[in-house]
Amino acid sequence: MLIEVAGTGSVVWLEGLPGSGKTTLARQLADALGAAHRPVEVLDGDEVRRGLSPEIGFSREDRDRHARRVGYVANLLSRHGVTVIVALITPYESSRQAVRDLLGPRLLEVWLECPVDVCRARDPKGLYRKAQEGKLQQMTGVDDPFEIPTRPELVIHTGSRTVPQCLDLLREALDRRDSSSLPQGPG
Ligand SMILES: Nc1ncnc2c1ncn2[C@@H]1O[C@H](COP(=O)(O)OP(=O)(O)OP(=O)(O)O)[C@@H](O)[C@H]1O
Ligand SMILES: [Mg+2]
């Protein structure tokens, strides 16, 4: 007999350069999960920053602090069974490690790997152009570093794949994660 439990949710943490596709994939994954009646919440960098970290900037220390705050909220939600999708550049390994320490096996860290030239050509928010014109400083990928992730569960090459292909990869990884954390039946 399988005992049904409320269970915890996974946290899909999408990290990558500006323009690598975090928001696009977060929204589409959330739509797909929502359509399947799963409780889901998206924590998207800019929006969440307005609510959680309006007083801080983009220094290493501030970005790290912001990522930890997002991890804290993701932890609360996921403990109540919500699947959380985070869309945050997360440029530093120290932040990723802090989030991993907090979330443990609930974390599905996904690096959206995309060449900076492709991101620059996409420039969905015009940030690369602003940085090039000298109107924006501390832009990740331009004059601020993005440390190569060392322990992501999944790497998706968003520069050479379509959005539906990337979504399929995400769904597969999430399904694997969720089924591996289901309670075991009597053996
Ligand atoms: N395989 C793909 N995955 C995701 N986005 C893609 C892909 N191929 C093309 N795109 C396009 O790339 C752009 C990605 O923009 P998006 O706003 O999602 O980036 P982002 O990572 O959230 O950037 P930012 O850090 O500035 O918020 C969109 O215009 C999207 O349509
Ligand atoms: Mg975005």
mmCIF file of C-alpha atoms and ligand atoms in Angstrom:
data_model
loop_
_atom_site.group_PDB
_atom_site.id
_atom_site.type_symbol
_atom_site.label_atom_id
_atom_site.label_comp_id
_atom_site.label_asym_id
_atom_site.label_seq_id
_atom_site.Cartn_x
_atom_site.Cartn_y
_atom_site.Cartn_z
ATOM 1 C CA MET A 1 0.000 0.000 0.000
ATOM 2 C CA LEU A 2 1.303 3.440 -0.850
ATOM 3 C CA ILE A 3 0.753 6.102 1.765
ATOM 4 C CA GLU A 4 -0.031 9.470 0.258
ATOM 5 C CA VAL A 5 1.903 12.324 1.801
ATOM 6 C CA ALA A 6 1.775 16.040 1.137
ATOM 7 C CA GLY A 7 5.415 15.905 0.063
ATOM 8 C CA THR A 8 7.866 18.652 -0.645
ATOM 9 C CA GLY A 9 8.310 20.427 -3.946
ATOM 10 C CA SER A 10 11.426 20.651 -6.043
ATOM 11 C CA VAL A 11 13.219 23.922 -6.655
ATOM 12 C CA VAL A 12 14.251 24.338 -10.281
ATOM 13 C CA TRP A 13 16.989 26.958 -10.141
ATOM 14 C CA LEU A 14 17.657 28.442 -13.580
ATOM 15 C CA GLU A 15 20.955 30.345 -13.724
ATOM 16 C CA GLY A 16 22.795 31.934 -16.608
ATOM 17 C CA LEU A 17 23.782 35.150 -18.353
ATOM 18 C CA PRO A 18 21.292 37.926 -19.072
ATOM 19 C CA GLY A 19 19.398 36.828 -22.173
ATOM 20 C CA SER A 20 20.200 33.147 -21.731
ATOM 21 C CA GLY A 21 16.487 32.302 -21.439
ATOM 22 C CA LYS A 22 15.711 32.069 -17.715
ATOM 23 C CA THR A 23 12.463 34.040 -17.750
ATOM 24 C CA THR A 24 11.254 32.470 -20.994
ATOM 25 C CA LEU A 25 11.768 28.913 -19.760
ATOM 26 C CA ALA A 26 10.579 29.635 -16.204
ATOM 27 C CA ARG A 27 7.251 30.971 -17.468
ATOM 28 C CA GLN A 28 6.670 28.180 -19.937
ATOM 29 C CA LEU A 29 7.579 25.489 -17.432
ATOM 30 C CA ALA A 30 5.254 27.097 -14.868
ATOM 31 C CA ASP A 31 2.429 27.207 -17.430
ATOM 32 C CA ALA A 32 2.922 23.523 -18.212
ATOM 33 C CA LEU A 33 2.950 22.506 -14.549
ATOM 34 C CA GLY A 34 -0.001 24.758 -13.771
ATOM 35 C CA ALA A 35 -1.979 23.166 -16.599
ATOM 36 C CA ALA A 36 -1.317 19.823 -14.908
ATOM 37 C CA HIS A 37 -2.784 21.286 -11.676
ATOM 38 C CA ARG A 38 0.496 21.325 -9.833
ATOM 39 C CA PRO A 39 1.123 24.101 -7.333
ATOM 40 C CA VAL A 40 3.910 26.193 -8.788
ATOM 41 C CA GLU A 41 5.516 29.562 -8.138
ATOM 42 C CA VAL A 42 8.051 31.506 -10.190
ATOM 43 C CA LEU A 43 10.629 33.647 -8.412
ATOM 44 C CA ASP A 44 12.041 35.798 -11.185
ATOM 45 C CA GLY A 45 15.130 37.896 -10.442
ATOM 46 C CA ASP A 46 13.962 41.405 -11.197
ATOM 47 C CA GLU A 47 10.457 41.134 -9.808
ATOM 48 C CA VAL A 48 11.589 39.386 -6.666
ATOM 49 C CA ARG A 49 14.348 41.939 -6.169
ATOM 50 C CA ARG A 50 11.770 44.721 -5.955
ATOM 51 C CA GLY A 51 10.005 42.875 -3.143
ATOM 52 C CA LEU A 52 12.865 41.236 -1.294
ATOM 53 C CA SER A 53 15.964 43.339 -1.860
ATOM 54 C CA PRO A 54 14.980 46.871 -2.911
ATOM 55 C CA GLU A 55 17.718 48.412 -0.776
ATOM 56 C CA ILE A 56 20.701 46.613 -2.271
ATOM 57 C CA GLY A 57 22.678 46.879 -5.476
ATOM 58 C CA PHE A 58 24.748 44.648 -7.720
ATOM 59 C CA SER A 59 28.051 44.252 -5.901
ATOM 60 C CA ARG A 60 29.278 40.722 -5.281
ATOM 61 C CA GLU A 61 28.121 40.933 -1.688
ATOM 62 C CA ASP A 62 24.688 42.254 -2.617
ATOM 63 C CA ARG A 63 24.068 39.724 -5.369
ATOM 64 C CA ASP A 64 25.079 36.966 -2.993
ATOM 65 C CA ARG A 65 22.751 38.303 -0.296
ATOM 66 C CA HIS A 66 19.882 38.512 -2.787
ATOM 67 C CA ALA A 67 20.413 34.941 -3.996
ATOM 68 C CA ARG A 68 20.338 33.669 -0.412
ATOM 69 C CA ARG A 69 17.086 35.526 0.241
ATOM 70 C CA VAL A 70 15.533 33.980 -2.842
ATOM 71 C CA GLY A 71 16.754 30.582 -1.627
ATOM 72 C CA TYR A 72 15.114 31.218 1.730
ATOM 73 C CA VAL A 73 11.737 31.948 0.150
ATOM 74 C CA ALA A 74 12.080 28.986 -2.212
ATOM 75 C CA ASN A 75 12.733 26.794 0.803
ATOM 76 C CA LEU A 76 9.576 27.953 2.566
ATOM 77 C CA LEU A 77 7.405 27.394 -0.478
ATOM 78 C CA SER A 78 8.859 24.040 -1.402
ATOM 79 C CA ARG A 79 8.400 22.737 2.125
ATOM 80 C CA HIS A 80 4.681 23.187 1.545
ATOM 81 C CA GLY A 81 4.651 21.162 -1.618
ATOM 82 C CA VAL A 82 5.009 23.983 -4.124
ATOM 83 C CA THR A 83 7.293 23.442 -7.098
ATOM 84 C CA VAL A 84 9.410 26.575 -7.223
ATOM 85 C CA ILE A 85 11.063 27.861 -10.359
ATOM 86 C CA VAL A 86 13.787 30.419 -9.778
ATOM 87 C CA ALA A 87 15.065 32.586 -12.629
ATOM 88 C CA LEU A 88 18.154 34.344 -11.339
ATOM 89 C CA ILE A 89 21.536 35.031 -12.954
ATOM 90 C CA THR A 90 23.280 33.670 -9.812
ATOM 91 C CA PRO A 91 26.782 34.501 -11.047
ATOM 92 C CA TYR A 92 28.730 33.287 -8.025
ATOM 93 C CA GLU A 93 29.555 29.802 -6.876
ATOM 94 C CA SER A 94 29.348 30.876 -3.218
ATOM 95 C CA SER A 95 25.636 31.724 -3.651
ATOM 96 C CA ARG A 96 24.954 28.446 -5.440
ATOM 97 C CA GLN A 97 26.634 26.531 -2.653
ATOM 98 C CA ALA A 98 24.628 28.376 0.014
ATOM 99 C CA VAL A 99 21.410 27.518 -1.794
ATOM 100 C CA ARG A 100 22.502 23.899 -2.129
ATOM 101 C CA ASP A 101 23.265 23.707 1.599
ATOM 102 C CA LEU A 102 19.789 25.046 2.347
ATOM 103 C CA LEU A 103 17.733 23.003 -0.106
ATOM 104 C CA GLY A 104 19.700 19.759 -0.271
ATOM 105 C CA PRO A 105 18.150 17.151 -2.585
ATOM 106 C CA ARG A 106 15.193 19.384 -3.414
ATOM 107 C CA LEU A 107 17.460 21.581 -5.530
ATOM 108 C CA LEU A 108 17.623 21.061 -9.269
ATOM 109 C CA GLU A 109 20.332 23.465 -10.363
ATOM 110 C CA VAL A 110 20.158 24.135 -14.095
ATOM 111 C CA TRP A 111 22.747 26.164 -15.947
ATOM 112 C CA LEU A 112 21.356 27.735 -19.099
ATOM 113 C CA GLU A 113 24.626 27.798 -20.990
ATOM 114 C CA CYS A 114 24.573 30.277 -23.837
ATOM 115 C CA PRO A 115 27.481 32.089 -25.517
ATOM 116 C CA VAL A 116 27.605 35.743 -24.557
ATOM 117 C CA ASP A 117 27.536 36.715 -28.238
ATOM 118 C CA VAL A 118 24.183 34.980 -28.666
ATOM 119 C CA CYS A 119 22.838 36.650 -25.510
ATOM 120 C CA ARG A 120 24.059 40.002 -26.768
ATOM 121 C CA ALA A 121 22.356 39.500 -30.124
ATOM 122 C CA ARG A 122 19.079 38.592 -28.371
ATOM 123 C CA ASP A 123 19.335 41.410 -25.822
ATOM 124 C CA PRO A 124 15.674 41.037 -24.733
ATOM 125 C CA LYS A 125 15.827 43.999 -22.335
ATOM 126 C CA GLY A 126 18.343 46.158 -24.177
ATOM 127 C CA LEU A 127 20.817 45.751 -21.312
ATOM 128 C CA TYR A 128 23.797 44.767 -23.468
ATOM 129 C CA ARG A 129 23.247 47.833 -25.614
ATOM 130 C CA LYS A 130 23.073 50.061 -22.547
ATOM 131 C CA ALA A 131 26.236 48.514 -21.159
ATOM 132 C CA GLN A 132 28.013 49.023 -24.458
ATOM 133 C CA GLU A 133 26.961 52.672 -24.486
ATOM 134 C CA GLY A 134 28.389 53.060 -20.994
ATOM 135 C CA LYS A 135 24.951 53.665 -19.471
ATOM 136 C CA LEU A 136 24.977 50.523 -17.340
ATOM 137 C CA GLN A 137 27.716 49.203 -15.077
ATOM 138 C CA GLN A 138 28.152 45.893 -13.279
ATOM 139 C CA MET A 139 26.503 43.988 -16.117
ATOM 140 C CA THR A 140 27.132 40.251 -15.855
ATOM 141 C CA GLY A 141 28.911 38.985 -18.951
ATOM 142 C CA VAL A 142 30.196 42.459 -19.814
ATOM 143 C CA ASP A 143 32.058 43.996 -16.879
ATOM 144 C CA ASP A 144 30.950 41.646 -14.114
ATOM 145 C CA PRO A 145 31.909 37.962 -13.911
ATOM 146 C CA PHE A 146 29.781 34.856 -14.320
ATOM 147 C CA GLU A 147 31.596 31.993 -12.612
ATOM 148 C CA ILE A 148 31.265 28.682 -14.446
ATOM 149 C CA PRO A 149 28.903 26.482 -12.402
ATOM 150 C CA THR A 150 30.725 23.453 -11.023
ATOM 151 C CA ARG A 151 27.854 21.293 -9.779
ATOM 152 C CA PRO A 152 24.698 21.872 -11.819
ATOM 153 C CA GLU A 153 22.397 18.851 -12.116
ATOM 154 C CA LEU A 154 21.682 19.858 -15.682
ATOM 155 C CA VAL A 155 23.279 22.037 -18.365
ATOM 156 C CA ILE A 156 21.040 23.194 -21.212
ATOM 157 C CA HIS A 157 22.566 24.843 -24.258
ATOM 158 C CA THR A 158 19.919 27.451 -24.946
ATOM 159 C CA GLY A 159 21.969 29.028 -27.718
ATOM 160 C CA SER A 160 21.658 26.017 -29.984
ATOM 161 C CA ARG A 161 18.304 24.543 -28.954
ATOM 162 C CA THR A 162 14.729 25.658 -29.411
ATOM 163 C CA VAL A 163 12.534 26.664 -26.485
ATOM 164 C CA PRO A 164 10.376 23.483 -26.780
ATOM 165 C CA GLN A 165 13.526 21.318 -26.786
ATOM 166 C CA CYS A 166 14.782 23.051 -23.654
ATOM 167 C CA LEU A 167 11.397 22.635 -21.985
ATOM 168 C CA ASP A 168 11.431 18.906 -22.703
ATOM 169 C CA LEU A 169 14.839 18.589 -21.061
ATOM 170 C CA LEU A 170 13.646 20.500 -18.026
ATOM 171 C CA ARG A 171 10.477 18.436 -17.671
ATOM 172 C CA GLU A 172 12.393 15.178 -17.951
ATOM 173 C CA ALA A 173 14.863 16.244 -15.270
ATOM 174 C CA LEU A 174 12.079 17.445 -12.997
ATOM 175 C CA ASP A 175 10.096 14.256 -13.441
ATOM 176 C CA ARG A 176 13.174 12.194 -12.622
ATOM 177 C CA ARG A 177 13.834 14.291 -9.536
ATOM 178 C CA ASP A 178 10.239 14.117 -8.325
ATOM 179 C CA SER A 179 9.909 10.372 -8.836
ATOM 180 C CA SER A 180 13.206 9.660 -7.074
ATOM 181 C CA SER A 181 12.022 11.522 -3.979
ATOM 182 C CA LEU A 182 8.629 9.750 -3.755
ATOM 183 C CA PRO A 183 8.142 7.727 -0.584
ATOM 184 C CA GLN A 184 9.199 4.094 -1.052
ATOM 185 C CA GLY A 185 6.581 1.367 -0.820
ATOM 186 C CA PRO A 186 7.144 -1.581 1.550
ATOM 187 C CA GLY A 187 10.061 -3.567 0.186
HETATM 188 N N1 LIG B 1 16.288 27.825 -26.337
HETATM 189 C C1 LIG B 1 15.891 28.986 -25.823
HETATM 190 N N2 LIG B 1 15.581 29.077 -24.506
HETATM 191 C C2 LIG B 1 15.193 30.243 -23.971
HETATM 192 N N3 LIG B 1 15.059 31.410 -24.652
HETATM 193 C C3 LIG B 1 15.365 31.362 -25.985
HETATM 194 C C4 LIG B 1 15.783 30.165 -26.613
HETATM 195 N N4 LIG B 1 16.009 30.424 -27.911
HETATM 196 C C5 LIG B 1 15.733 31.724 -28.089
HETATM 197 N N5 LIG B 1 15.340 32.310 -26.951
HETATM 198 C C6 LIG B 1 14.992 33.734 -26.793
HETATM 199 O O1 LIG B 1 16.002 34.352 -25.981
HETATM 200 C C7 LIG B 1 15.437 35.380 -25.205
HETATM 201 C C8 LIG B 1 15.737 35.093 -23.732
HETATM 202 O O2 LIG B 1 15.265 36.150 -22.941
HETATM 203 P P1 LIG B 1 14.908 35.997 -21.406
HETATM 204 O O3 LIG B 1 14.225 37.275 -20.996
HETATM 205 O O4 LIG B 1 14.183 34.724 -21.160
HETATM 206 O O5 LIG B 1 16.360 35.913 -20.756
HETATM 207 P P2 LIG B 1 16.776 35.989 -19.224
HETATM 208 O O6 LIG B 1 17.784 34.926 -19.012
HETATM 209 O O7 LIG B 1 15.574 35.977 -18.350
HETATM 210 O O8 LIG B 1 17.510 37.416 -19.132
HETATM 211 P P3 LIG B 1 17.652 38.398 -17.882
HETATM 212 O O9 LIG B 1 18.735 37.855 -16.985
HETATM 213 O O10 LIG B 1 18.078 39.711 -18.491
HETATM 214 O O11 LIG B 1 16.322 38.512 -17.181
HETATM 215 C C9 LIG B 1 13.939 35.410 -25.484
HETATM 216 O O12 LIG B 1 13.695 36.397 -26.439
HETATM 217 C C10 LIG B 1 13.683 34.010 -26.065
HETATM 218 O O13 LIG B 1 12.596 33.988 -26.939
HETATM 219 MG MG MG B 2 14.758 37.362 -16.973
#
